[in-house]
Short mmCIF file of C-alpha atoms in Angstrom, two decimals:
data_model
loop_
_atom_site.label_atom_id
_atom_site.label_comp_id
_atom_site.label_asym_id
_atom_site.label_seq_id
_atom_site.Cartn_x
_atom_site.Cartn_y
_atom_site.Cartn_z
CA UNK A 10 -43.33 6.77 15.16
CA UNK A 11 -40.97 4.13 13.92
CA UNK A 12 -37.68 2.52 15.96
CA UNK A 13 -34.82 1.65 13.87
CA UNK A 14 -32.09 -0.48 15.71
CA UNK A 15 -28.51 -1.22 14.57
CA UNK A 16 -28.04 -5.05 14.79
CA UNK A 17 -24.45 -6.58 15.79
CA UNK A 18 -23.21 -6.71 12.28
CA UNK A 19 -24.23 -2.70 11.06
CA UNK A 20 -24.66 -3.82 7.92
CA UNK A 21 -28.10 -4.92 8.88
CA UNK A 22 -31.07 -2.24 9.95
CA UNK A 23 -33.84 -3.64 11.97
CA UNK A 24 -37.02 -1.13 12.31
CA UNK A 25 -40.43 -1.76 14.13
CA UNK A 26 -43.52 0.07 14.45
CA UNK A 27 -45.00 2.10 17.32
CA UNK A 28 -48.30 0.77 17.14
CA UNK A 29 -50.78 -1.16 14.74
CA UNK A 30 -51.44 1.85 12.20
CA UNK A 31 -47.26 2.32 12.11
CA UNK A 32 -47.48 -1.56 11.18
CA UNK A 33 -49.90 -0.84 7.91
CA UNK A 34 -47.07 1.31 6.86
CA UNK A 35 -44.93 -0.55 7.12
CA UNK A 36 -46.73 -3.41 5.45
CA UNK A 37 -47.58 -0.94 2.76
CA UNK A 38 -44.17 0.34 2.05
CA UNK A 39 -41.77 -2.86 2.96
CA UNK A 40 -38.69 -3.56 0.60
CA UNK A 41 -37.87 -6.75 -1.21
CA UNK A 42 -35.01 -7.41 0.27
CA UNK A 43 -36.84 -7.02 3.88
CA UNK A 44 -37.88 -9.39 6.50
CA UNK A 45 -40.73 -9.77 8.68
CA UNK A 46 -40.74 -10.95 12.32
CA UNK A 47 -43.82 -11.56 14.77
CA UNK A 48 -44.04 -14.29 17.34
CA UNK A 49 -46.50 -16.80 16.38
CA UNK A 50 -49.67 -16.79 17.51
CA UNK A 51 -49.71 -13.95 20.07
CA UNK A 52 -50.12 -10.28 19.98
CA UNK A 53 -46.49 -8.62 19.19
CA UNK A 54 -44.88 -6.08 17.52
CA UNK A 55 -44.04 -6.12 13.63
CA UNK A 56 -40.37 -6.27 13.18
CA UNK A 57 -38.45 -5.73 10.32
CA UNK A 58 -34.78 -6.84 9.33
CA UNK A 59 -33.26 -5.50 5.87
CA UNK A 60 -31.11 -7.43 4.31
CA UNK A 61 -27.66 -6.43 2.58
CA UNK A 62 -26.63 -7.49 -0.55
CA UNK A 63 -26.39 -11.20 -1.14
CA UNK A 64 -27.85 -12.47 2.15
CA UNK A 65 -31.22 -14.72 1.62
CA UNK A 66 -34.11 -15.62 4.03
CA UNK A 67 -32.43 -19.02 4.75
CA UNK A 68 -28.70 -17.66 4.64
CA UNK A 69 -29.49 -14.86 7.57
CA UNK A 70 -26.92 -15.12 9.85
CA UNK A 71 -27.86 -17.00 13.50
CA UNK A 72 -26.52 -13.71 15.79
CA UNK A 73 -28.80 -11.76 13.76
CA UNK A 74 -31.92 -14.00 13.79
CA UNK A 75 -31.51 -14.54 16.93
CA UNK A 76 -31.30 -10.29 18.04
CA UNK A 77 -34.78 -9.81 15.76
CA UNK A 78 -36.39 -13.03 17.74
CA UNK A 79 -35.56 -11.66 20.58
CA UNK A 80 -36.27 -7.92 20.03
CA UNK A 81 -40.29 -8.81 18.71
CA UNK A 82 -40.63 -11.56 21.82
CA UNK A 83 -39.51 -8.41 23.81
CA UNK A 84 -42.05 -6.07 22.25
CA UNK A 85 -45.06 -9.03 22.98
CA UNK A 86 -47.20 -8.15 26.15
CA UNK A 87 -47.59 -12.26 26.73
CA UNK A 88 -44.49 -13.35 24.93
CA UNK A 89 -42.48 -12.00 26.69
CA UNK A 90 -43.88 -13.31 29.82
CA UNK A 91 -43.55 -16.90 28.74
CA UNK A 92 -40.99 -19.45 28.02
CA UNK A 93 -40.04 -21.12 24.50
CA UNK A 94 -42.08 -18.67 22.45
CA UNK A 95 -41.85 -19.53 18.83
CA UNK A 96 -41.47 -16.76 16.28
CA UNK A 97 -42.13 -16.68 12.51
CA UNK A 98 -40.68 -15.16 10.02
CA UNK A 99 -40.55 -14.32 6.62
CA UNK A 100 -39.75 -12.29 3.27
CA UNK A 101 -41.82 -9.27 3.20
CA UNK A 102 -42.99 -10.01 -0.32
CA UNK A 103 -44.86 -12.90 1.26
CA UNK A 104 -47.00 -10.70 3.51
CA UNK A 105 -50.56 -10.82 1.99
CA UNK A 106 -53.17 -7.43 3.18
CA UNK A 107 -56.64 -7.94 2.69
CA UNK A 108 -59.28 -4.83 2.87
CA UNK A 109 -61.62 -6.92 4.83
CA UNK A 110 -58.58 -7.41 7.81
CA UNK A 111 -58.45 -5.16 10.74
CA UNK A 112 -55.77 -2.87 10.41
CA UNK A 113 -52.32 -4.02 11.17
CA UNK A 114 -53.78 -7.57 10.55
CA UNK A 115 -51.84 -9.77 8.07
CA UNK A 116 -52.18 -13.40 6.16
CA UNK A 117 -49.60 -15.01 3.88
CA UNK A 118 -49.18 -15.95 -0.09
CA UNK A 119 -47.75 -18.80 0.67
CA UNK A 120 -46.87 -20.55 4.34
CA UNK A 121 -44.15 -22.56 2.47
CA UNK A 122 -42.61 -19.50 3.08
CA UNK A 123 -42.57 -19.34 6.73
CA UNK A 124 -39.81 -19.80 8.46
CA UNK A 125 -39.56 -20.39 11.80
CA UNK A 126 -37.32 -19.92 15.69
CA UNK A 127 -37.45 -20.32 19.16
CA UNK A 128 -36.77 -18.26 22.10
CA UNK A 129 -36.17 -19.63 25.09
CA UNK A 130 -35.89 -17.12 27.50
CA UNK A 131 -35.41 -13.24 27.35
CA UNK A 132 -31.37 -12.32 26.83
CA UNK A 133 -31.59 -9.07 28.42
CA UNK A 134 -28.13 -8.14 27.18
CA UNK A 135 -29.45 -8.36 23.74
CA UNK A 136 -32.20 -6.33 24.16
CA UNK A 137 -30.01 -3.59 26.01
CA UNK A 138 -27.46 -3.55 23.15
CA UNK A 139 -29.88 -2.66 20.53
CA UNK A 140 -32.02 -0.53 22.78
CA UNK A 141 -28.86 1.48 23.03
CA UNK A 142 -28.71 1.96 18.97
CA UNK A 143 -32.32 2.72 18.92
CA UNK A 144 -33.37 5.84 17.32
CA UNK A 145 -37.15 7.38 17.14
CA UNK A 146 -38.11 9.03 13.56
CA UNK A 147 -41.50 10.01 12.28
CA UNK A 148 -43.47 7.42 10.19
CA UNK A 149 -42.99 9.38 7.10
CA UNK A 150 -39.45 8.51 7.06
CA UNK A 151 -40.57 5.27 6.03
CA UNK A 152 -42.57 6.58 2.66
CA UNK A 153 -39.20 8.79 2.09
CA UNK A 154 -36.88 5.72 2.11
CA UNK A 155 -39.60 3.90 0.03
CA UNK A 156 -39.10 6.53 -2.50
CA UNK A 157 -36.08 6.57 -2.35
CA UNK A 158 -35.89 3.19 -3.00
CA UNK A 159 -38.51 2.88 -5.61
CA UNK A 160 -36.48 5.93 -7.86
CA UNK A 161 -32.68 3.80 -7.74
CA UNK A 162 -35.19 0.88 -8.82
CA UNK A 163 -35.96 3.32 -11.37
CA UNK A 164 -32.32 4.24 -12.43
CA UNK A 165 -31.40 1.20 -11.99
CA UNK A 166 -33.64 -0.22 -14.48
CA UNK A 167 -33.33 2.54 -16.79
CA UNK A 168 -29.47 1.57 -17.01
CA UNK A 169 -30.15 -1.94 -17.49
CA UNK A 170 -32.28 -1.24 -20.63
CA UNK A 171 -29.74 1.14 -22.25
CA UNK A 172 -27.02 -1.02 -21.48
CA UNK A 173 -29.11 -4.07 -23.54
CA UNK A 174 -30.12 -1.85 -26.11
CA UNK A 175 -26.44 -1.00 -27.02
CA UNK A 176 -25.68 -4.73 -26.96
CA UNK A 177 -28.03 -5.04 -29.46
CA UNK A 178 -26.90 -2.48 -31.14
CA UNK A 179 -23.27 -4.19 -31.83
CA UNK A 180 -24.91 -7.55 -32.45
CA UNK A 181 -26.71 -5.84 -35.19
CA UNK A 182 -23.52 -4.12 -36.34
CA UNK A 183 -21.34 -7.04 -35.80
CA UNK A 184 -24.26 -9.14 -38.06
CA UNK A 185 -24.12 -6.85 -40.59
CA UNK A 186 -20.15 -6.93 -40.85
CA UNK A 187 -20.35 -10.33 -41.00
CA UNK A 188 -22.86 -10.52 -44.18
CA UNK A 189 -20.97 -7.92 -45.95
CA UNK A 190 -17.53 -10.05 -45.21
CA UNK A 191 -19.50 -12.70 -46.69
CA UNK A 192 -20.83 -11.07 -49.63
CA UNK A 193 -17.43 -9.77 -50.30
CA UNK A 194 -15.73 -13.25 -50.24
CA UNK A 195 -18.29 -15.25 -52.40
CA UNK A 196 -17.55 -11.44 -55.08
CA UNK A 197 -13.93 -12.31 -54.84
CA UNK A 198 -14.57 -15.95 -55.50
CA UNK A 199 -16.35 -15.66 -58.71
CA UNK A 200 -14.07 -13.29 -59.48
CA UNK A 201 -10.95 -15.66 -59.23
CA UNK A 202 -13.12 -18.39 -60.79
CA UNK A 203 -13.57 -15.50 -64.19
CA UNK A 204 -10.16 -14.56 -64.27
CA UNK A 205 -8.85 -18.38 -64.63
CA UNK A 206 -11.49 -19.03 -66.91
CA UNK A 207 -10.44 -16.32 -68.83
CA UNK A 208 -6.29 -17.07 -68.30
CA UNK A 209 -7.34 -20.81 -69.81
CA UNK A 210 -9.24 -19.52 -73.02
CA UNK A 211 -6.56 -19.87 -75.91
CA UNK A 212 -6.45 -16.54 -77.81
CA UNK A 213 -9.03 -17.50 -80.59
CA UNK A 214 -11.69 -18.19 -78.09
CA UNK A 215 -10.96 -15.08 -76.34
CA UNK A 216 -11.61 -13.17 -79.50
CA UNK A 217 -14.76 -14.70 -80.26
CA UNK A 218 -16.16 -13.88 -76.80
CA UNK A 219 -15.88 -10.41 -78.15
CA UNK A 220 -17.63 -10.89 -81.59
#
């Protein structure tokens, strides 16, 4: 099973996993534009926090960071025990899955990456207030939305090409305008240039060009 939550601000979904084989899902089928929680160095939940449009990992607002930190210290047999428990985060794209790990085991790309928080103590109000937005769906959801997201990728990239194509398009029309103007002005020039030649030629001259 997986537990979505509805943060403070609704425009931001946080989601965790059940267990350690609902975390390789999610590790498997993460977003871009998603961000991982886990307190550091202890046994904890994975938590997730999907961004909206336009927010980055270093722009997340502090309310929000503050409601995953202390929803994953809450979901950590000894964290949450324990005072000034650091957590780390970071971008999902970041998380690095090895065959040879155990499952629901993760390393990094790169710990430049990591960001990182601490919780003092357990805010119990927090954890209440998201508890009470906290819904229960089965982990295939998770594939589904993946899908979901992976096909508007799709469309989205489908659009992107046609809509370049057709700018091509005009440059090539708007290219080939141009050389025709061109070619049609240096005509008209040499043109002119005949017809003067011609209007200067006194009328013997313009016989013998004839003959």
């Amino acid at each position: 099973m997986v537990f979505f939550f509805t943060a403070s601000d609704p425009k931001y979904l946080i989601y965790m996993g059940r267990d350690k084989f609902e975390n390789e899902l999610l590790i498997k089928y993460g977003w871009k534009k998603d961000v991982w929680f886990h307190v550091d160095d202890l046994s904890s939940a994975h938590v997730y926090l999907r961004l909206p449009k336009g927010v980055k990992l270093d722009t997340i607002p502090e309310a929000i960071l503050e409601e995953c930190a202390q929803l994953v210290k809450a979901n950590s047999i000894k964290g949450n025990k324990q005072k000034n428990v650091r957590i780390v985060y970071t971008k999902w794209a970041n998380l690095k899955k090895k065959k040879s790990m155990e499952v629901g085991q993760i390393g990094f790309h790169d710990k430049k990456d990591l960001r990182y928080t601490r919780v003092e103590d357990r805010k119990n109000a927090i954890i209440n207030d998201l508890n009470r937005t906290k819904e229960e769906k089965e982990s295939e959801v998770i594939k589904q939305m993946w899908d979901e997201y992976q096909a508007k990728l799709r469309r989205k990239e489908k659009l992107r090409k046609k809509k370049e194509a057709a700018e091509r398009r005009k440059e090539i029309e708007k290219a080939k305008a141009e050389a025709e103007l061109r070619e049609y002005k240096s005509f008209d020039v040499e043109t002119d240039g005949k017809l003067n030649t011609e209007m200067n030629m006194t009328a013997e001259e313009f016989e013998d060009d004839f003959m």
